CSV table of C-alpha atoms in Angstrom, one decimal:
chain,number,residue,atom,x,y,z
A,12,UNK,CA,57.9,62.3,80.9
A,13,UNK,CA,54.8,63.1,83.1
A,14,UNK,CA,55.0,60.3,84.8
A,15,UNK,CA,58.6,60.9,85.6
A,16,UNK,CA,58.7,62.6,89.2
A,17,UNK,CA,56.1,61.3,91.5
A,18,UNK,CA,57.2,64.5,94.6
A,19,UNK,CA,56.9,67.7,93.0
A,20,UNK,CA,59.3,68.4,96.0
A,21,UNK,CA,62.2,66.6,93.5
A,22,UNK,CA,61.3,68.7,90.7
A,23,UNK,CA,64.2,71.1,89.3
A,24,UNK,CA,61.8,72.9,87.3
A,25,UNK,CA,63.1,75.8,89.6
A,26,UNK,CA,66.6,75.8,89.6
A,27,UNK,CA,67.2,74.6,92.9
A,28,UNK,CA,70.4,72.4,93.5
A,29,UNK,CA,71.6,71.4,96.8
A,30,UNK,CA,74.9,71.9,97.5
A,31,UNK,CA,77.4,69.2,97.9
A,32,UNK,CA,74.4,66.7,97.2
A,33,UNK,CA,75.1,63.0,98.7
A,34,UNK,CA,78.2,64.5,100.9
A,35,UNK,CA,78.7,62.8,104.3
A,36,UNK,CA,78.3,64.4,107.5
A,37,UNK,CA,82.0,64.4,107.4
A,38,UNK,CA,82.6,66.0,104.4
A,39,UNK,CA,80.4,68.6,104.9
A,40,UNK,CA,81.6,69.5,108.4
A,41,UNK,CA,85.0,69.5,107.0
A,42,UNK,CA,83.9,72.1,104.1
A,43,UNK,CA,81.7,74.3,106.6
A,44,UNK,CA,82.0,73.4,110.1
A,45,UNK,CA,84.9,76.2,110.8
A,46,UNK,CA,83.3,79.0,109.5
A,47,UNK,CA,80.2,78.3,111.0
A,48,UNK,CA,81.5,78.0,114.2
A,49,UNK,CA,83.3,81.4,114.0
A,50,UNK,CA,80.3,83.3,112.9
A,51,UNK,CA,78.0,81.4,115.5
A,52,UNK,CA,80.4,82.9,118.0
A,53,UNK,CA,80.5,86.5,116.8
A,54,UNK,CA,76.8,85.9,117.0
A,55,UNK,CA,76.9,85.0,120.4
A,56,UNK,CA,78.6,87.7,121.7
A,57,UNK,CA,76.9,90.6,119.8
A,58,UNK,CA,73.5,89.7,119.3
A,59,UNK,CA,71.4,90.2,122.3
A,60,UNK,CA,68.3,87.8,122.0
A,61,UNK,CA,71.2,85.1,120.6
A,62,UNK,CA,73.1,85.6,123.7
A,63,UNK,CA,70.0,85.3,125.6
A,64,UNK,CA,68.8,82.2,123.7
A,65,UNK,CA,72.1,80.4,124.9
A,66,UNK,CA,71.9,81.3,128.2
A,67,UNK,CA,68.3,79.9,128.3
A,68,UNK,CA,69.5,76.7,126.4
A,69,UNK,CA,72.2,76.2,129.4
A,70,UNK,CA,69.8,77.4,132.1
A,71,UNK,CA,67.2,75.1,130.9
A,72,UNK,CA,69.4,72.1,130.3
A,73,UNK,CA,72.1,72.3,133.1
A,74,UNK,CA,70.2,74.8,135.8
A,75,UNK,CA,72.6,74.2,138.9
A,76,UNK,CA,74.2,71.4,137.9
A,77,UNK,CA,72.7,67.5,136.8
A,78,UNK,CA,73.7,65.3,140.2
A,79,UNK,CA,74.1,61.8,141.1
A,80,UNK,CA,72.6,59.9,143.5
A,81,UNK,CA,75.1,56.8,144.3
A,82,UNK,CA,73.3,53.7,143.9
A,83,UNK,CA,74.3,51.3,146.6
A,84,UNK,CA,76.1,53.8,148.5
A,85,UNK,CA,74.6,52.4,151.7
A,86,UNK,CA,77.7,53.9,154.0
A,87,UNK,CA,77.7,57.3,152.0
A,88,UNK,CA,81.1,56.4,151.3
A,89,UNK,CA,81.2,57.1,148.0
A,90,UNK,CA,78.7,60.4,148.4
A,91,UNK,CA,80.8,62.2,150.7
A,92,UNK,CA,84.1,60.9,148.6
A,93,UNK,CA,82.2,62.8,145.4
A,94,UNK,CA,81.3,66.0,147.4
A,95,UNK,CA,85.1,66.4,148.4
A,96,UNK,CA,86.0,66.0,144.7
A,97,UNK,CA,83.1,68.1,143.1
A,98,UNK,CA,85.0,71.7,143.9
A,99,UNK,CA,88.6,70.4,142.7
A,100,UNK,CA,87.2,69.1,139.7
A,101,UNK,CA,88.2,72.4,137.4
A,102,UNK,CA,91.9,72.0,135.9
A,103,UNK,CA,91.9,75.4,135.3
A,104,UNK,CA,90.9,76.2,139.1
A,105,UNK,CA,88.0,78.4,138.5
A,106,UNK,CA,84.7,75.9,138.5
A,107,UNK,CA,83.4,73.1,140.4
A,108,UNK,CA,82.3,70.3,138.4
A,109,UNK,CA,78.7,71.6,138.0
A,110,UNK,CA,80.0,74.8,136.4
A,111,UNK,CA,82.1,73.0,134.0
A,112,UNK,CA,78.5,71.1,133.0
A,113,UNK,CA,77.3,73.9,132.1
A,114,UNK,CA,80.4,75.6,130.9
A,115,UNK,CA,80.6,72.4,128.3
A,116,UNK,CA,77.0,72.7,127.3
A,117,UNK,CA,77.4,76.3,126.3
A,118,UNK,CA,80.2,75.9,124.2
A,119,UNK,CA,79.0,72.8,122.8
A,120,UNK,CA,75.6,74.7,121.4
A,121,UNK,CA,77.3,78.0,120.2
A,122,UNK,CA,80.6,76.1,118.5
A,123,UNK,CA,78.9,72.6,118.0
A,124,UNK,CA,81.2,70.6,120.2
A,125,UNK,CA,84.1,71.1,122.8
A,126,UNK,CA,86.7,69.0,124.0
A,127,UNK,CA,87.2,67.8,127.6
A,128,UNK,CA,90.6,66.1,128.8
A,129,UNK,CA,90.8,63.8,131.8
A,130,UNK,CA,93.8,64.4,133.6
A,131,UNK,CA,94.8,62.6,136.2
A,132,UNK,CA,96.4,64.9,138.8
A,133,UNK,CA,96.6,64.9,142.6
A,134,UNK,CA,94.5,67.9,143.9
A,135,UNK,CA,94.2,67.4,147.7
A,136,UNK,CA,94.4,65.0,151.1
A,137,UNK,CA,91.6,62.2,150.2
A,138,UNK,CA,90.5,63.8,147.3
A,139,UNK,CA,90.3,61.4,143.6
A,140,UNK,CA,92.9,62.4,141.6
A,141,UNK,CA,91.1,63.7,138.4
A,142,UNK,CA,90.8,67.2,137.1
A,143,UNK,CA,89.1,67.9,134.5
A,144,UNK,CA,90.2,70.5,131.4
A,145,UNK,CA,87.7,72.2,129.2
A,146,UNK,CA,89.2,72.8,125.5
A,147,UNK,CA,87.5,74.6,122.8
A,148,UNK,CA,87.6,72.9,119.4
A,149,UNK,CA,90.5,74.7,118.1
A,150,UNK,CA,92.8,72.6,120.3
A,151,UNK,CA,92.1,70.0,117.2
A,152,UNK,CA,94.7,69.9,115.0
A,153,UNK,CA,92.0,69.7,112.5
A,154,UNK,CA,94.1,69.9,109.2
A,155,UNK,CA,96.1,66.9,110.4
A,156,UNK,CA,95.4,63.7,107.7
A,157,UNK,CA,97.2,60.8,107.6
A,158,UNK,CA,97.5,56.9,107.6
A,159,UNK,CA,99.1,55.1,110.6
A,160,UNK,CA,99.3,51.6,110.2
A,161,UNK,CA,96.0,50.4,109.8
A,162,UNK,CA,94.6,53.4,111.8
A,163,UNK,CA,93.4,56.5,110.0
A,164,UNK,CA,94.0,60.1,110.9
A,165,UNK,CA,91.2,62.2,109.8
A,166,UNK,CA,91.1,65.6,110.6
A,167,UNK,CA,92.9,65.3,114.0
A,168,UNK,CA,91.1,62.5,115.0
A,169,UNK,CA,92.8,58.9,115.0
A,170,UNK,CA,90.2,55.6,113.8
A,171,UNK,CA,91.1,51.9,113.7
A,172,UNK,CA,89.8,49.9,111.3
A,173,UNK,CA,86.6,49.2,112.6
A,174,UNK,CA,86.1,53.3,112.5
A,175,UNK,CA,86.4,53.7,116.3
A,176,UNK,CA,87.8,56.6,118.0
A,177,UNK,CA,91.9,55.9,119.1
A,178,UNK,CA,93.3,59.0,119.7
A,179,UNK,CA,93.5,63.4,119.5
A,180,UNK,CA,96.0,65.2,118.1
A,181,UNK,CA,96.0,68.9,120.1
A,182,UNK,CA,98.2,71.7,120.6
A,183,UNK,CA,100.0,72.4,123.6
A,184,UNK,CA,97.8,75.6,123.5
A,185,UNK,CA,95.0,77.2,121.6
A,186,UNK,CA,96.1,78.1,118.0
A,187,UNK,CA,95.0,82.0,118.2
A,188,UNK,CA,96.2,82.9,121.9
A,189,UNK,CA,98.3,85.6,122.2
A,190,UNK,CA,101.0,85.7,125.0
A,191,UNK,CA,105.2,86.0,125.0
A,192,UNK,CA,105.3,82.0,124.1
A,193,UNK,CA,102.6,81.6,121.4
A,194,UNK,CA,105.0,79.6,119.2
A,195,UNK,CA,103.0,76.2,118.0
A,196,UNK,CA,104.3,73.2,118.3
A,197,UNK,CA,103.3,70.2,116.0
A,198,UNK,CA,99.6,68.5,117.5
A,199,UNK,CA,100.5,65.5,119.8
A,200,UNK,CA,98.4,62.2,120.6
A,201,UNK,CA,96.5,62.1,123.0
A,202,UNK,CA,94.5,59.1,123.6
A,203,UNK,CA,91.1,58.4,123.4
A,204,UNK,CA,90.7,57.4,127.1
A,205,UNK,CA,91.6,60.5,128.3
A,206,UNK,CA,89.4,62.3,125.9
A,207,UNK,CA,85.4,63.7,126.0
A,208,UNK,CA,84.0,64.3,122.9
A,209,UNK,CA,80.6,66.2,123.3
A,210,UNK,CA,78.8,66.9,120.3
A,211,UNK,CA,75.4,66.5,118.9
A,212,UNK,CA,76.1,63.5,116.2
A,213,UNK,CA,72.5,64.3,114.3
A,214,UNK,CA,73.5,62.8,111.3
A,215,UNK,CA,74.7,58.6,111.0
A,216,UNK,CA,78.3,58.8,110.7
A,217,UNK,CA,78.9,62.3,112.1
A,218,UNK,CA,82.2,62.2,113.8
A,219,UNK,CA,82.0,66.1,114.9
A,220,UNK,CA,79.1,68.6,115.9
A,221,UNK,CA,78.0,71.5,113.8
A,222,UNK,CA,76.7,74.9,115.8
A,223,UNK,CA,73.3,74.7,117.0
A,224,UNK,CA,73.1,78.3,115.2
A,225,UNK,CA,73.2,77.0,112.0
A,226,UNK,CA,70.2,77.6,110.9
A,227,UNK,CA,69.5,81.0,111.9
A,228,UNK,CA,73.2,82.3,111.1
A,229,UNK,CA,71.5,83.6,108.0
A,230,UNK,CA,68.6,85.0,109.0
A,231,UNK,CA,69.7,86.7,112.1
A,232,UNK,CA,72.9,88.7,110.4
A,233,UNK,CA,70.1,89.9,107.5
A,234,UNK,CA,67.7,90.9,110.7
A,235,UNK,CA,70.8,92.7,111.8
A,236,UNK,CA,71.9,94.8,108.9
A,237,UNK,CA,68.1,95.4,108.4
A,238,UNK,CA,68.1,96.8,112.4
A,239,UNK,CA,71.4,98.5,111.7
A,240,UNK,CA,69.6,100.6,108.3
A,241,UNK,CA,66.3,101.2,110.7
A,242,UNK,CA,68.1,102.7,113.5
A,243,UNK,CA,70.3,105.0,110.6
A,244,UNK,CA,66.5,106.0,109.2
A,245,UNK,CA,65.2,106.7,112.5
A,246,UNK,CA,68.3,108.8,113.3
A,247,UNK,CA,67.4,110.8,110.5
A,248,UNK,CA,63.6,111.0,111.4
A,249,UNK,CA,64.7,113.3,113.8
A,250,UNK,CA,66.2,115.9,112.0
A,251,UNK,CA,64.7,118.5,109.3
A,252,UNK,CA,66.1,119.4,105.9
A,253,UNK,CA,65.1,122.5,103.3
A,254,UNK,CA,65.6,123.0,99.4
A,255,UNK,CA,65.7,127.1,98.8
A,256,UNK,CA,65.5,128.6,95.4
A,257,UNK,CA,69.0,130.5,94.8
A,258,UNK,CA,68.3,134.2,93.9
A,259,UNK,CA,71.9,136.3,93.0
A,260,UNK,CA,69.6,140.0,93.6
A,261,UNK,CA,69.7,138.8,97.2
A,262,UNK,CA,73.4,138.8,97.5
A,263,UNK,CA,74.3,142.3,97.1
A,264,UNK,CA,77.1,143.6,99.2
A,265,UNK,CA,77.0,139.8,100.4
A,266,UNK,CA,80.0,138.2,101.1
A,267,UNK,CA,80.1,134.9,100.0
A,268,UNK,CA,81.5,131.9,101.4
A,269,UNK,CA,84.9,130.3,99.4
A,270,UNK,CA,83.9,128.8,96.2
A,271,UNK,CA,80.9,129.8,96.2
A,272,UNK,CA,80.0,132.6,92.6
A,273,UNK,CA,77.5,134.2,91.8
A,274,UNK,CA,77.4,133.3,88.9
A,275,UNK,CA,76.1,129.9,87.2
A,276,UNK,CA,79.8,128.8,88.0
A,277,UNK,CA,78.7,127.5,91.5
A,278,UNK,CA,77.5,124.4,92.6
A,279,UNK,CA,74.1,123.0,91.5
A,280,UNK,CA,73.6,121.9,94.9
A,281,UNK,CA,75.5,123.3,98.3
A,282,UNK,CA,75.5,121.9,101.6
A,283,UNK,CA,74.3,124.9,104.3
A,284,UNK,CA,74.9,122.3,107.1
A,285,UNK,CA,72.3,120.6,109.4
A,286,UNK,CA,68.9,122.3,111.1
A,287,UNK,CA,68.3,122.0,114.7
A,288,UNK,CA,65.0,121.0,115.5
A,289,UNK,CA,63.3,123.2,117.9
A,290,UNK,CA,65.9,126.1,116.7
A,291,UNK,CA,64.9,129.6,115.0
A,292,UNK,CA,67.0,129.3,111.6
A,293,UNK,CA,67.9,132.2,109.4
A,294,UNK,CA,67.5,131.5,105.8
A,295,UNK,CA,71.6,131.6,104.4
A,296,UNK,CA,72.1,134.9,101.9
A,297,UNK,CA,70.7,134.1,98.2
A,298,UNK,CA,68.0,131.6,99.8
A,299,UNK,CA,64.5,132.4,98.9
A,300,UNK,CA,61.1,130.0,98.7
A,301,UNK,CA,62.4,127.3,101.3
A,302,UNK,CA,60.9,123.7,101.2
A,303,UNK,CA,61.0,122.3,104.4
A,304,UNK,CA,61.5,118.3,104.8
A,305,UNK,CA,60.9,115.8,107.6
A,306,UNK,CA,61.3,112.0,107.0
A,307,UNK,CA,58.5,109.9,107.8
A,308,UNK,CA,58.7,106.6,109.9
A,309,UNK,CA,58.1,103.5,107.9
A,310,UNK,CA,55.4,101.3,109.2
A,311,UNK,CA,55.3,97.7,110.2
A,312,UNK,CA,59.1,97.4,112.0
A,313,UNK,CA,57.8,96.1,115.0
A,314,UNK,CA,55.5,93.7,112.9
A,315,UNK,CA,58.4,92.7,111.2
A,316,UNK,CA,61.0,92.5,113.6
A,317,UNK,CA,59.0,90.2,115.8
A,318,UNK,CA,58.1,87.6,112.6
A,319,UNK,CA,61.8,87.3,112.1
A,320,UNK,CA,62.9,86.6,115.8
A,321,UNK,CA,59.7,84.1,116.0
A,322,UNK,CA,61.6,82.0,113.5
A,323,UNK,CA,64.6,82.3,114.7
A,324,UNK,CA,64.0,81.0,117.9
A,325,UNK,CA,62.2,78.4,116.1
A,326,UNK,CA,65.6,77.8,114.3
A,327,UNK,CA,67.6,77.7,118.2
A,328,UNK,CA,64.2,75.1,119.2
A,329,UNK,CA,64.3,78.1,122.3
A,330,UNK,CA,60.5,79.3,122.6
A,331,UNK,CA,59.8,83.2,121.3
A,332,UNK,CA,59.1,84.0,124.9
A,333,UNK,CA,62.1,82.7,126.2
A,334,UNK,CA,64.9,84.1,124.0
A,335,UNK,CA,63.4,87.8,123.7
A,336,UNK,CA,61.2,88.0,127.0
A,337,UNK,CA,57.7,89.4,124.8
A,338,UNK,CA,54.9,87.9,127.0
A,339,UNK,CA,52.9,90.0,125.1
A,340,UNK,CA,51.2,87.1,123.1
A,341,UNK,CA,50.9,84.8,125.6
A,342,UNK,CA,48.5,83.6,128.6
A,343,UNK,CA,48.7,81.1,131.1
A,344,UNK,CA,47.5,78.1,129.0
A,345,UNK,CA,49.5,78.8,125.9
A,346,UNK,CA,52.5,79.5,127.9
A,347,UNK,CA,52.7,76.7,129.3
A,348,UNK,CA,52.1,73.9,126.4
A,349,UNK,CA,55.2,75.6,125.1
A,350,UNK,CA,57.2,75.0,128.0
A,351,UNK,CA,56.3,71.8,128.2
A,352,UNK,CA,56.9,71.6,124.4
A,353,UNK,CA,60.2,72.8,125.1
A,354,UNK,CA,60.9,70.6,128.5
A,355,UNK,CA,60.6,67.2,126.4
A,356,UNK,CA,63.0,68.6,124.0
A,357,UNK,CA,65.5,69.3,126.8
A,358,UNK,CA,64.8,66.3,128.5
A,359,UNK,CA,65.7,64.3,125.5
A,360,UNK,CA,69.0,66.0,124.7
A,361,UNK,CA,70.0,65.7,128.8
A,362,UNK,CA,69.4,61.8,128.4
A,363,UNK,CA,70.3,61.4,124.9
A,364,UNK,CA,73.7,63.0,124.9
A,365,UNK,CA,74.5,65.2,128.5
A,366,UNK,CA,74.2,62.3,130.9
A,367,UNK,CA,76.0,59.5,128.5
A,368,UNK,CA,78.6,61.4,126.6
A,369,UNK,CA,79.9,63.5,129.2
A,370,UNK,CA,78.4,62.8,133.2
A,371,UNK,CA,78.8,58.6,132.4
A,372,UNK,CA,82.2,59.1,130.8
A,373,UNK,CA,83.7,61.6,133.4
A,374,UNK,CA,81.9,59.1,137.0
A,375,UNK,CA,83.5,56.4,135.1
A,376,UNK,CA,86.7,57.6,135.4
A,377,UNK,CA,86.2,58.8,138.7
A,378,UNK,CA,85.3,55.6,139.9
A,379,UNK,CA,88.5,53.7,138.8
A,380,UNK,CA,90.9,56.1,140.2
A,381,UNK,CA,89.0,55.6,143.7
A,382,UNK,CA,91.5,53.2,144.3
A,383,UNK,CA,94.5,55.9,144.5
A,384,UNK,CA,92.7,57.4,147.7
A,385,UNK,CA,93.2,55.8,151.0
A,386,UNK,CA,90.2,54.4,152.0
A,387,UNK,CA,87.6,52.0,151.4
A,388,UNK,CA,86.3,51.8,148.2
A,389,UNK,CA,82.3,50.2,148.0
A,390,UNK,CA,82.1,47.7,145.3
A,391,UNK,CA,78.7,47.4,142.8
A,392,UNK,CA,78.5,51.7,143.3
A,393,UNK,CA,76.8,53.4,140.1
A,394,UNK,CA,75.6,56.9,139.6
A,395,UNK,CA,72.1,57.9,139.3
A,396,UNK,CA,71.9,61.1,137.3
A,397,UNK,CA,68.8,64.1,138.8
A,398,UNK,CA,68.4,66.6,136.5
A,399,UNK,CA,67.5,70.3,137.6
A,400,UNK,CA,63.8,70.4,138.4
A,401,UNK,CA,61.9,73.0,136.5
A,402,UNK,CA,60.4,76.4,137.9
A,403,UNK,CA,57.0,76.0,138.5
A,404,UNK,CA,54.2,78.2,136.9
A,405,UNK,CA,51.6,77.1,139.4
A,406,UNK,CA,53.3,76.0,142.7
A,407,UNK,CA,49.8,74.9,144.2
A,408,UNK,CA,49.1,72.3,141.3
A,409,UNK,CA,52.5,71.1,141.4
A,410,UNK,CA,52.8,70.2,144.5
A,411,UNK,CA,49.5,69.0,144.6
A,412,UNK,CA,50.6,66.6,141.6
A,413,UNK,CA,54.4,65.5,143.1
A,414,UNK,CA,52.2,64.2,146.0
A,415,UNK,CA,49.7,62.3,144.1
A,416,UNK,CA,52.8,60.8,142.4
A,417,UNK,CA,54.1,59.7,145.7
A,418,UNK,CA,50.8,58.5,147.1
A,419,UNK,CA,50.3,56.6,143.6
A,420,UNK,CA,53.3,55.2,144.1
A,421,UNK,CA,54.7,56.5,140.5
A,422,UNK,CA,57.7,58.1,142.1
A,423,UNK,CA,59.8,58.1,145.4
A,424,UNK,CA,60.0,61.1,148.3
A,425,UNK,CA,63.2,61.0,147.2
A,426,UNK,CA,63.6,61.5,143.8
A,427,UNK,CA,61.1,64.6,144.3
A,428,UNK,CA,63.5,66.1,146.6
A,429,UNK,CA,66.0,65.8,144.1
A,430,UNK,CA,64.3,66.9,141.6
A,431,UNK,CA,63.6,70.4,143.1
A,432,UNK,CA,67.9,70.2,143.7
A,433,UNK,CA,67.8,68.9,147.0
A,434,UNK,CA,69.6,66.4,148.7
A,435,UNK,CA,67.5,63.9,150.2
A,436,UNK,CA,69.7,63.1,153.2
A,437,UNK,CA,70.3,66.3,154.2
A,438,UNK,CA,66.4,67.1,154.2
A,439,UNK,CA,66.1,64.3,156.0
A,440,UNK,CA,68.3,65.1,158.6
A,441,UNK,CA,66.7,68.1,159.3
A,442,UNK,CA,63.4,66.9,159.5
A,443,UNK,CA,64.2,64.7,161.7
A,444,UNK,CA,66.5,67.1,163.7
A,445,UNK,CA,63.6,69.9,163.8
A,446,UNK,CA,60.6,67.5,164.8
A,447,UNK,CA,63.1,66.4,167.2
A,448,UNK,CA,63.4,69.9,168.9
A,449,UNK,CA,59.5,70.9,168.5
A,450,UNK,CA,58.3,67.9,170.2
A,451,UNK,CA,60.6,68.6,173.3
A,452,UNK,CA,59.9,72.2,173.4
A,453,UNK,CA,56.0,71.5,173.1
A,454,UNK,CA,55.3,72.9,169.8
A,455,UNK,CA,54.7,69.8,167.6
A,456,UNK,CA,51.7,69.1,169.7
A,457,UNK,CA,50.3,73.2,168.4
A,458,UNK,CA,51.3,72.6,165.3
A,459,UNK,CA,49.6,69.2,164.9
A,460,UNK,CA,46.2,71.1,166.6
């Protein structure tokens, strides 16, 4: 018996049973994922320093948008073919395909995943026939289950036998619009080919993402209704109140309000109204002795407050800093080990799942429908994903570094322009185009001196 747990950690001693022990990460998506989703949206919109962490999570990750650079492009072909595409690339006319990035990447951390359908679709003169569709997650026909054959429909999704993805089944429209046709029809198939499936699959097995708010869903609606009660308090904090003896010899040729005796027949209690602060207030007829009361603030809010939102942007993985803008606590050293803290995490998440799930997915179908556009189309062309480069904290040092990179050899002139979301050709051009006219007007020779 004493010997029989060897981690206190697996003791019950204290009553605590996980839920749904040994579920998969299907299961328990399928038991919770919905309601999380809705209340990590009402989050989103109503919480201030959620909204912000969001907006930091897509600013960080997405910035102006994560561009290629067209390996063995040597023409530009394929480059200029891309940059004609980029601002037709919205099915819904309103992006260009560096919007929807970061259109997808927001939805995908505040619902948990989001949907993107390839549609192949004629936009324009020379211009690759692909638009691309942004759905929310509702679109899934989520509560459709059946067998097929050998395939398997599993909430909405259609798997083969060896558990690999076949097919969609969406609505012809999202399942709580409004409008003078909002009649649903049954979810067709769509196939898998034509389908982007961005989520965060933490878990082995997952087959749908879970809301990045998870964690702090809790936490930040109890911070709320806490906030809510304060701000009531503090309402009250400024106004007064008075308890008054009643005397009946004061009310002698009184005429008192309705309902109110002079006799013990009255209330034990009556409500005179409110006080004005600042006023001059005349004590009501039969009032003598009057108590005057002011609330008292309640210390340690701001103490308080601040604990709380520190571990809920540790929940998000968004630094404190970042999500509520207090640089109180913070210097220049500390500041930045957190950002970089917080850049590695990013980076891993635009490598891990940004670039392969949805940038490789969506150039890869680019690339095949080249063909449908008069034109030459280069052979052996791949894409070569720059991510946004990061505002710099110390300019001096980091340019200083960049070019002890390139002179090191550890990194290209190139690749540092692009990092800083610059195109390396056009930089180059004008370089070239600006020495050009300085050395024939006779100021590169000042300059140099």
């Amino acid at each position: 018996e004493a010997l029989g747990r060897a981690y206190e950690g697996a003791s019950r001693a204290d009553g605590w049973n996980p839920r749904r022990a040994g579920a998969s990460a299907r299961a328990d998506h399928r038991a919770d994922g919905r309601e999380l989703r809705n209340r990590a949206r009402t989050l989103a919109s109503n919480v201030p320093y959620i909204a912000q962490a969001v907006e930091v999570m897509v600013t960080c990750t997405i910035g102006s948008g994560i561009v290629p650079r067209w390996v063995g492009d040597v023409d530009g072909v394929t480059a200029a073919r891309w940059a004609a595409w980029v601002p037709c690339a919205d099915f819904d006319g309103l992006l260009d395909f560096y919007g929807l990035q970061a259109k997808a990447w927001g939805t995908m951390k505040v619902d948990g995943e989001v949907l993107v359908r390839l549609r192949e679709r004629r936009v324009g003169l020379g211009v690759v026939p692909l638009q691309l569709q942004l759905l929310e997650i509702d679109w899934l026909d989520s509560h459709r289950n059946e067998v097929r054959g050998s395939n398997e429909v599993i909430d909405g999704i259609e798997f083969n036998a060896r558990g690999e993805r076949v097919a969609y089944y969406l609505f012809d429209r999202h399942p709580g619009d409004v409008g003078l046709q909002t009649a649903m029809r049954e979810s067709q198939r769509v196939p898998a080919e034509e389908i982007v499936h961005l989520f965060n699959p933490a878990r082995p097995g997952q087959q749908a993402g879970i809301t990045s708010l998870a964690p702090v869903i809790v936490k930040t609606r109890d911070l709320q209704v806490y906030e809510d009660a304060e701000q009531a308090r503090k309402n009250l904090e400024t106004r007064w109140g008075a308890i008054g003896e009643w005397d009946e010899s004061l009310l002698e040729g009184v005429k008192l309000p309705e309902g109110v005796a002079k006799s013990g027949a009255g209330p034990a209690t009556l409500d005179l109204g409110e006080l004005a602060g600042g006023g001059i207030i005349g004590l009501p007829p039969g009032m003598r002795n009057p108590t005057f009361v002011q609330p008292t603030a309640a210390p340690g809010y701001v103490d308080y407050v601040k604990h709380q939102q520190k571990m809920i942007a540790a929940g998000t993985g968004v630094p404190y800093e970042f999500m509520t803008g207090d640089l109180s606590e913070v210097n220049f050293s500390s500041s930045r080990v957190r950002t970089n803290q917080y850049r590695r995490s990013v980076e891993r998440e635009q490598w891990t799942l940004f670039v392969p799930i949805f940038c490789n997915r969506i150039a890869a179908r680019w690339m095949e429908l080249q063909s449908l556009v008069p034109g030459r189309v280069v052979e052996g062309v791949r894409p070569d994903w720059t991510t946004p480069k990061w505002a710099s904290v110390n300019p001096a040092q980091d340019v200083a570094a960049d070019l002890a990179e390139i002179k090191g050899g550890l990194c290209s002139i190139s690749e540092k322009i692009r990092q800083r979301g610059y195109d390396p050709e056009l930089v180059f051009s004008e370089l070239r185009s600006d020495l050009e006219r300085l050395n024939n007007d006779g100021t590169l020779p000042l300059l140099a001196a």
